[in-house]
mmCIF file of C-alpha atoms in Angstrom:
data_model
loop_
_atom_site.group_PDB
_atom_site.id
_atom_site.type_symbol
_atom_site.label_atom_id
_atom_site.label_comp_id
_atom_site.label_asym_id
_atom_site.label_seq_id
_atom_site.Cartn_x
_atom_site.Cartn_y
_atom_site.Cartn_z
ATOM 1 C CA UNK M 1 -13.025 -5.019 126.926
ATOM 2 C CA UNK M 2 -14.920 -2.227 127.308
ATOM 3 C CA UNK M 3 -11.988 -0.263 128.920
ATOM 4 C CA UNK M 4 -10.142 -0.908 126.347
ATOM 5 C CA UNK M 5 -12.820 0.650 123.605
ATOM 6 C CA UNK M 6 -12.886 4.066 125.940
ATOM 7 C CA UNK M 7 -8.776 4.086 127.017
ATOM 8 C CA UNK M 8 -8.535 4.264 122.822
ATOM 9 C CA UNK M 9 -11.557 7.098 122.520
ATOM 10 C CA UNK M 10 -9.861 8.783 124.547
ATOM 11 C CA UNK M 11 -6.664 8.829 122.501
ATOM 12 C CA UNK M 12 -8.882 9.003 118.831
ATOM 13 C CA UNK M 13 -10.510 12.307 121.016
ATOM 14 C CA UNK M 14 -6.713 13.442 121.519
ATOM 15 C CA UNK M 15 -5.637 12.624 117.795
ATOM 16 C CA UNK M 16 -8.223 14.896 116.373
ATOM 17 C CA UNK M 17 -8.315 17.950 119.088
ATOM 18 C CA UNK M 18 -4.587 18.253 118.140
ATOM 19 C CA UNK M 19 -5.165 17.881 114.237
ATOM 20 C CA UNK M 20 -7.746 21.331 115.385
ATOM 21 C CA UNK M 21 -5.245 23.083 118.030
ATOM 22 C CA UNK M 22 -1.734 23.006 115.588
ATOM 23 C CA UNK M 23 -0.509 24.917 118.466
ATOM 24 C CA UNK M 24 -0.668 22.301 120.882
ATOM 25 C CA UNK M 25 -0.742 18.767 118.670
ATOM 26 C CA UNK M 26 2.416 17.875 120.305
ATOM 27 C CA UNK M 27 1.325 17.624 123.690
ATOM 28 C CA UNK M 28 -1.596 15.903 122.333
ATOM 29 C CA UNK M 29 -0.127 13.571 120.224
ATOM 30 C CA UNK M 30 1.816 13.143 123.103
ATOM 31 C CA UNK M 31 -1.072 12.313 125.381
ATOM 32 C CA UNK M 32 -2.803 9.724 122.368
ATOM 33 C CA UNK M 33 0.795 7.570 123.062
ATOM 34 C CA UNK M 34 -0.434 7.358 126.479
ATOM 35 C CA UNK M 35 -3.555 6.042 126.213
ATOM 36 C CA UNK M 36 -3.004 3.626 124.010
ATOM 37 C CA UNK M 37 -0.390 2.167 126.097
ATOM 38 C CA UNK M 38 -2.972 2.081 129.045
ATOM 39 C CA UNK M 39 -5.332 0.645 126.001
ATOM 40 C CA UNK M 40 -2.542 -1.906 125.079
ATOM 41 C CA UNK M 41 -1.295 -2.976 128.387
ATOM 42 C CA UNK M 42 -5.036 -3.738 129.412
ATOM 43 C CA UNK M 43 -5.730 -5.876 126.168
ATOM 44 C CA UNK M 44 -2.287 -7.723 127.684
ATOM 45 C CA UNK M 45 -3.798 -8.279 131.304
ATOM 46 C CA UNK M 46 -7.098 -8.926 129.579
ATOM 47 C CA UNK M 47 -5.869 -11.854 127.675
ATOM 48 C CA UNK M 48 -2.475 -12.986 130.102
ATOM 49 C CA UNK M 49 -4.884 -15.753 131.967
ATOM 50 C CA UNK M 50 -5.790 -17.404 128.320
ATOM 51 C CA UNK M 51 -2.259 -17.843 127.151
ATOM 52 C CA UNK M 52 -0.644 -17.978 130.666
ATOM 53 C CA UNK M 53 0.016 -21.962 129.519
ATOM 54 C CA UNK M 54 0.587 -20.994 125.813
ATOM 55 C CA UNK M 55 4.222 -20.318 124.851
ATOM 56 C CA UNK M 56 5.417 -19.499 120.663
ATOM 57 C CA UNK M 57 9.031 -21.394 119.939
ATOM 58 C CA UNK M 58 11.617 -18.358 119.630
ATOM 59 C CA UNK M 59 12.639 -16.838 116.127
ATOM 60 C CA UNK M 60 15.232 -19.719 114.683
ATOM 61 C CA UNK M 61 14.632 -22.000 116.681
ATOM 62 C CA UNK M 62 13.612 -24.339 114.062
ATOM 63 C CA UNK M 63 16.796 -25.105 112.222
ATOM 64 C CA UNK M 64 15.147 -26.572 109.039
ATOM 65 C CA UNK M 65 13.666 -23.416 108.058
ATOM 66 C CA UNK M 66 17.176 -20.937 109.099
ATOM 67 C CA UNK M 67 19.657 -19.944 107.232
ATOM 68 C CA UNK M 68 23.588 -20.183 108.513
ATOM 69 C CA UNK M 69 25.316 -16.479 107.523
ATOM 70 C CA UNK M 70 28.087 -19.002 105.167
ATOM 71 C CA UNK M 71 24.981 -20.121 103.499
ATOM 72 C CA UNK M 72 22.951 -16.935 102.665
ATOM 73 C CA UNK M 73 26.733 -15.880 101.407
ATOM 74 C CA UNK M 74 27.662 -18.344 98.962
#
C-alpha cells in the first residue's frame, strides 16, 4: 500500500507542477495520468489474492431486476 501512496503522490506533484507551468501542462498532466495508472495497477495487484475466489454476477443476470425493451416501451 505504501507503493500506491507514493505513486499517487507523484501524480499529485505532476498536477501541481502543471498548474504552475501552463506551457508544459499537457505533458505534466499526461505524466500524472501515467502515475495514476501505475497506482491503480499496484492497488489491483495488492487486492488480487483477496478476491481471487470471489466473483460477482454479471449485470443483468437476475431476471427479477431486469426489464425487457418491450416492457419499457409500453
